[in-house]
Amino acid sequence: MPLPVPLAYPDRIPIARLPTPLERLERTSQRLGVEVLVKRDDLLTGAELSGNKIRKLEFLLAEARARRADTVITCGGQQSNHARATALASARLGMRPLLVLRTADPARPPPPTGNILLDRVAGADIRWISMADWARRDELMAEIAAELTRAGRRPYVVPEGGSSALGSWGYVRAVVEELDPELSALPARSTTLLYACGSGGTGAGLVAGAALCGWGERGIRVAGVNVCDDRDYFVRAIGRICRDFAAAAPAAGLAIRDQDIDIVDGYVGLGYARSRPEELAELLALGRAEGLVLDPVYTGKAFYALVTELARDRDRFGERVVFLHTGGLFGLFPAAEEIGALL
Ligand SMILES: Cc1ncc(COP(=O)(O)O)c(C=O)c1O
């Protein structure tokens, strides 16, 4: 299916090994009564540098390098996959990572497990901030950038989750270059691409890419499961990034409306990065049935949403679901105790 517009991608550093595999989950398809495929973005570039953030960082770090940055600043929760991916990718490109991470008590930082350990291995300078200061994270990052500039450094700030118009090119490109041809090669079926939504950048790229490829007219939907906040928050957040994207790439002629943004709400559960036993039980069931490992914070919640929604209504997502595995494996280790309790 040719694109309606000639796409000129912004500069990009090819950090990821693409395309990622699209695999059919046989036993899960049988169990859930719909065809289930998984797009393995958890394998985006391999081990430590894995997950959805890599697609965004290809564009964001290209801009950092073009501006001759020597330090990359970003922010996230204490076990942020985005912060870890940014730290490792920056180090790989010869830039120093500085991470602003949220924790309950900055005077007593959490132990270096999971992603924090990898942040340390990448040599990240970590600044711990409280939940209250998180509300002014953009301001804090700008202050740190100004402080570094005064000291003669050249900082580049990546917004939370890499979720900006530039970062969203990562998933526009994933749809145009990979998912669209991959889905076109399969027998035509009503399909939903399901993903976990944390800061909205992945969703914005998918929604914009789907619009460019005319997925709506071909019976292919894109739906996000929010792992924090609520539906309205993400319709606004994704809508804003899509509008910024459309303004920066007017040739695309994109006009995303609120009704084009589908959010499956109701699965935040106990809150961000807090799991219920039933969510972890599904994570374990998938590990046993398919040898596929989800993370408890994002993909585990999205998969639990998939199973629960299908149990209520088999036709909820059409005849085929493409589950986007966005990575996050290292978030599993800090949850060892809770998962262990179910074994
Ligand atoms: C493993 C994983 N999946 C999904 C997401 C959500 O992506 P986004 O922040 O682009 O909404 C994130 C990050 O927030 C993540 O680390």
XYZ file of C-alpha atoms and ligand atoms in Angstrom:
359
model
C 0.000 0.000 0.000
C 1.793 3.206 -1.107
C 1.833 6.070 1.365
C -0.274 9.090 0.471
C 2.669 11.398 1.210
C 6.382 11.234 0.535
C 7.927 10.884 3.980
C 11.178 12.657 4.702
C 12.440 11.340 8.003
C 14.477 13.625 10.252
C 18.128 12.650 10.846
C 18.423 9.328 12.599
C 21.233 7.319 14.158
C 20.593 3.624 13.490
C 21.084 2.253 17.020
C 18.463 -0.497 16.742
C 18.678 -3.688 14.735
C 15.542 -3.585 12.625
C 13.093 -4.991 11.774
C 12.042 -6.677 15.014
C 10.334 -10.077 14.615
C 6.557 -10.487 14.443
C 5.707 -13.835 16.051
C 2.486 -15.820 16.350
C 1.602 -17.047 19.856
C -0.019 -20.405 19.058
C -1.139 -21.521 22.503
C -2.256 -18.044 23.525
C -4.282 -17.687 20.305
C -6.026 -20.969 21.113
C -6.645 -19.972 24.691
C -8.025 -16.511 23.926
C -9.966 -17.465 20.793
C -8.411 -14.796 18.555
C -5.184 -14.800 16.595
C -2.474 -13.235 18.773
C 0.797 -12.010 17.316
C 3.548 -10.251 19.197
C 5.794 -7.558 17.739
C 9.060 -8.114 19.564
C 10.240 -4.575 20.277
C 11.617 -6.005 23.508
C 14.350 -7.370 21.229
C 15.177 -3.882 19.920
C 18.706 -4.015 19.847
C 19.283 -6.961 22.029
C 19.986 -7.183 25.716
C 20.687 -4.047 27.731
C 19.670 -1.479 25.123
C 16.172 -2.849 24.645
C 12.580 -1.687 24.315
C 10.391 0.920 22.682
C 12.559 3.858 23.757
C 15.279 2.881 21.313
C 13.123 3.784 18.305
C 12.572 7.276 19.725
C 16.211 7.695 20.745
C 17.382 7.078 17.181
C 15.874 10.460 16.288
C 16.401 12.306 19.575
C 20.075 11.422 19.929
C 20.655 12.296 16.268
C 19.512 15.812 17.165
C 21.729 15.766 20.288
C 24.713 14.780 18.192
C 23.925 17.372 15.486
C 23.960 20.002 18.262
C 27.318 18.599 19.399
C 25.978 17.798 22.865
C 28.356 16.190 25.347
C 25.731 15.416 28.011
C 22.222 13.997 27.692
C 19.734 14.818 30.437
C 16.451 12.975 30.892
C 14.040 11.980 33.671
C 11.821 9.143 34.847
C 10.656 6.988 37.740
C 13.341 5.216 39.751
C 13.133 2.077 37.583
C 12.638 4.000 34.342
C 13.352 1.921 31.220
C 13.566 5.129 29.252
C 16.255 6.549 31.556
C 18.265 3.322 31.365
C 17.989 3.135 27.560
C 18.956 6.815 27.252
C 21.939 6.350 29.589
C 23.277 3.354 27.674
C 22.638 4.801 24.208
C 24.254 8.109 25.204
C 27.321 6.322 26.560
C 27.509 4.303 23.358
C 27.580 7.539 21.357
C 30.217 9.117 23.596
C 27.857 11.445 25.516
C 27.507 11.543 29.304
C 24.091 10.655 30.756
C 22.519 12.650 33.571
C 19.287 11.225 34.973
C 16.687 12.985 37.115
C 14.902 10.114 38.858
C 11.823 10.175 41.084
C 11.862 8.352 44.414
C 9.940 8.424 47.702
C 12.799 9.858 49.782
C 15.702 11.404 47.821
C 17.821 11.378 51.003
C 17.619 7.568 50.966
C 17.950 6.524 47.307
C 16.844 3.021 46.333
C 19.405 0.219 46.004
C 21.064 -0.235 42.611
C 18.911 -3.052 41.261
C 17.325 -3.615 37.832
C 17.461 -0.501 35.661
C 19.282 1.560 38.318
C 22.181 -0.888 38.230
C 22.386 -0.490 34.450
C 22.188 3.321 34.793
C 25.228 3.070 37.057
C 27.069 0.773 34.675
C 26.506 3.383 31.932
C 28.147 5.948 34.220
C 24.997 8.019 34.716
C 25.070 10.974 37.077
C 21.800 10.401 38.964
C 19.935 13.264 40.655
C 17.194 11.906 42.936
C 14.059 14.024 43.287
C 10.906 13.669 45.400
C 7.406 12.888 44.155
C 6.522 16.536 44.894
C 9.398 17.884 42.764
C 8.384 15.571 39.918
C 5.640 18.064 39.034
C 8.414 20.512 38.012
C 10.636 17.996 36.244
C 10.890 20.023 33.019
C 11.894 23.112 34.982
C 14.439 21.105 37.002
C 15.990 19.621 33.866
C 16.202 23.120 32.329
C 17.933 24.384 35.501
C 20.451 21.521 35.409
C 21.060 22.194 31.701
C 21.705 25.893 32.463
C 24.075 24.938 35.290
C 26.027 22.623 32.941
C 26.132 25.241 30.196
C 27.632 27.739 32.655
C 30.281 25.115 33.456
C 31.192 24.919 29.755
C 29.325 21.704 28.923
C 26.865 21.172 26.043
C 23.707 19.541 27.453
C 20.760 18.169 25.467
C 17.448 17.509 27.231
C 15.303 14.522 26.234
C 11.736 14.955 27.589
C 10.105 12.339 29.828
C 9.773 9.043 27.968
C 11.337 10.599 24.833
C 7.754 11.597 24.129
C 7.883 14.558 21.779
C 7.095 15.118 18.110
C 10.688 14.230 17.205
C 10.685 11.079 19.370
C 7.361 9.950 17.925
C 9.005 9.553 14.501
C 10.348 6.290 15.934
C 6.918 4.652 15.902
C 5.769 6.418 12.749
C 8.726 4.737 11.095
C 7.943 1.407 12.803
C 4.420 1.476 11.330
C 5.438 2.627 7.854
C 8.567 0.498 7.410
C 7.694 -2.631 9.418
C 4.169 -3.126 10.737
C 2.344 -1.972 7.624
C 4.180 -4.309 5.217
C 4.082 -7.117 7.806
C 0.319 -6.839 8.281
C -0.272 -6.437 4.553
C 1.461 -9.775 3.988
C -1.021 -11.593 6.285
C -4.566 -12.642 5.304
C -6.858 -9.600 5.726
C -8.552 -9.682 9.142
C -9.971 -7.082 11.483
C -6.981 -6.310 13.673
C -6.054 -4.312 16.764
C -2.507 -3.267 17.562
C -2.425 -3.139 21.363
C 0.299 -1.329 23.318
C 1.047 -0.102 26.840
C 0.852 3.646 27.278
C 3.050 5.455 29.840
C 3.902 8.921 28.566
C 2.176 8.867 25.183
C 5.053 9.033 22.690
C 4.715 5.467 21.465
C 0.963 5.939 21.108
C 1.401 9.220 19.209
C 3.794 7.599 16.722
C 1.492 4.603 16.227
C -1.615 6.757 15.778
C 0.145 9.073 13.305
C 1.687 6.131 11.425
C -1.672 4.356 11.248
C -3.309 7.495 9.823
C -0.547 7.856 7.204
C -0.990 4.228 6.145
C -4.794 4.432 6.026
C -5.218 1.670 8.620
C -8.672 2.856 9.696
C -10.097 2.151 6.222
C -8.451 -1.283 6.238
C -9.943 -2.425 9.560
C -6.730 -2.045 11.567
C -7.119 -0.221 14.888
C -4.520 1.009 17.353
C -5.407 0.862 21.076
C -3.340 1.782 24.115
C -3.692 0.476 27.667
C -2.836 3.265 30.104
C -0.661 2.155 33.028
C -1.106 5.450 34.897
C -3.455 8.454 34.813
C -6.636 7.913 32.771
C -8.155 7.918 29.310
C -8.733 11.684 29.128
C -5.153 12.384 30.156
C -3.780 10.220 27.341
C -6.213 11.434 24.691
C -4.908 14.930 25.489
C -1.231 13.896 25.738
C -1.241 11.852 22.529
C -3.337 14.476 20.737
C -0.844 17.183 21.705
C 2.170 15.203 20.436
C 0.311 14.377 17.199
C -0.486 18.066 16.670
C 3.173 19.011 17.267
C 4.159 16.265 14.841
C 1.694 17.521 12.204
C 2.987 21.085 12.612
C 6.616 19.950 12.255
C 5.825 17.746 9.233
C 3.105 19.645 7.342
C 3.667 17.552 4.183
C 2.132 14.605 6.036
C -1.210 16.457 6.089
C -2.157 14.787 9.386
C -5.258 15.818 11.313
C -5.717 13.488 14.305
C -9.011 13.911 16.145
C -9.690 12.822 19.746
C -11.873 9.979 18.474
C -8.876 8.549 16.579
C -7.120 7.934 19.909
C -8.346 4.712 21.486
C -7.398 4.153 25.134
C -8.467 1.033 27.034
C -8.846 2.458 30.539
C -9.432 0.554 33.785
C -6.147 -1.336 34.181
C -4.009 1.027 36.253
C -4.935 -1.232 39.171
C -3.051 -0.301 42.339
C -1.221 2.500 40.546
C 1.881 3.080 38.457
C 4.504 0.365 38.996
C 2.320 -1.429 41.549
C 1.007 -4.853 40.609
C -1.986 -6.907 41.630
C -1.521 -10.693 42.015
C -3.927 -11.339 39.101
C -1.728 -9.231 36.779
C 1.401 -11.104 37.835
C -0.443 -14.436 37.476
C -1.083 -13.629 33.781
C 2.550 -12.638 33.356
C 3.546 -16.034 34.757
C 0.981 -17.886 32.629
C 2.398 -16.326 29.458
C 5.951 -17.125 30.505
C 4.996 -20.760 30.984
C 2.842 -21.095 27.866
C 5.097 -19.269 25.410
C 8.492 -18.627 27.033
C 7.728 -14.924 26.554
C 8.618 -12.622 29.436
C 6.646 -9.440 30.116
C 7.461 -6.683 32.595
C 5.127 -5.947 35.512
C 4.885 -2.158 34.978
C 3.835 -1.836 31.314
C 3.454 -4.923 29.160
C 2.190 -7.078 32.052
C -0.671 -4.644 32.647
C -1.439 -4.364 28.933
C -1.528 -8.149 28.588
C -3.775 -8.475 31.626
C -6.094 -5.939 29.949
C -6.092 -8.022 26.762
C -7.029 -11.241 28.580
C -9.683 -9.554 30.739
C -11.319 -7.638 27.899
C -11.451 -10.756 25.694
C -13.006 -12.785 28.494
C -15.814 -10.205 28.583
C -16.176 -9.859 24.835
C -14.381 -12.144 22.368
C -14.945 -9.630 19.542
C -13.568 -6.674 21.474
C -10.417 -6.336 19.355
C -11.495 -8.029 16.110
C -10.129 -11.295 14.724
C -6.452 -10.555 15.287
C -4.470 -8.813 18.015
C -0.921 -7.625 17.486
C 0.509 -7.134 20.951
C 3.395 -4.671 20.934
C 6.003 -5.948 23.376
C 7.685 -2.709 24.380
C 10.334 -4.315 26.609
C 11.003 -3.451 30.250
C 12.529 -6.787 31.303
C 14.732 -5.203 33.976
C 11.620 -4.016 35.825
C 10.951 -7.673 36.606
C 13.849 -8.034 39.007
C 12.793 -5.446 41.602
C 9.395 -7.270 41.672
C 11.063 -10.597 42.558
C 9.450 -10.807 45.984
C 5.884 -10.246 44.759
C 6.347 -12.658 41.862
C 8.076 -15.179 44.119
C 5.017 -15.179 46.395
C 2.968 -16.606 43.497
C 5.358 -19.414 42.615
C 8.439 -1.221 28.703
C 7.666 0.006 28.375
N 6.508 -0.131 27.710
C 5.745 0.940 27.412
C 6.120 2.206 27.768
C 5.222 3.341 27.432
O 5.686 4.076 26.361
P 5.352 5.637 26.243
O 6.093 6.299 27.372
O 5.887 6.018 24.930
O 3.892 5.785 26.390
C 7.331 2.405 28.469
C 7.790 3.739 28.926
O 7.111 4.568 29.437
C 8.130 1.272 28.772
O 9.290 1.391 29.421
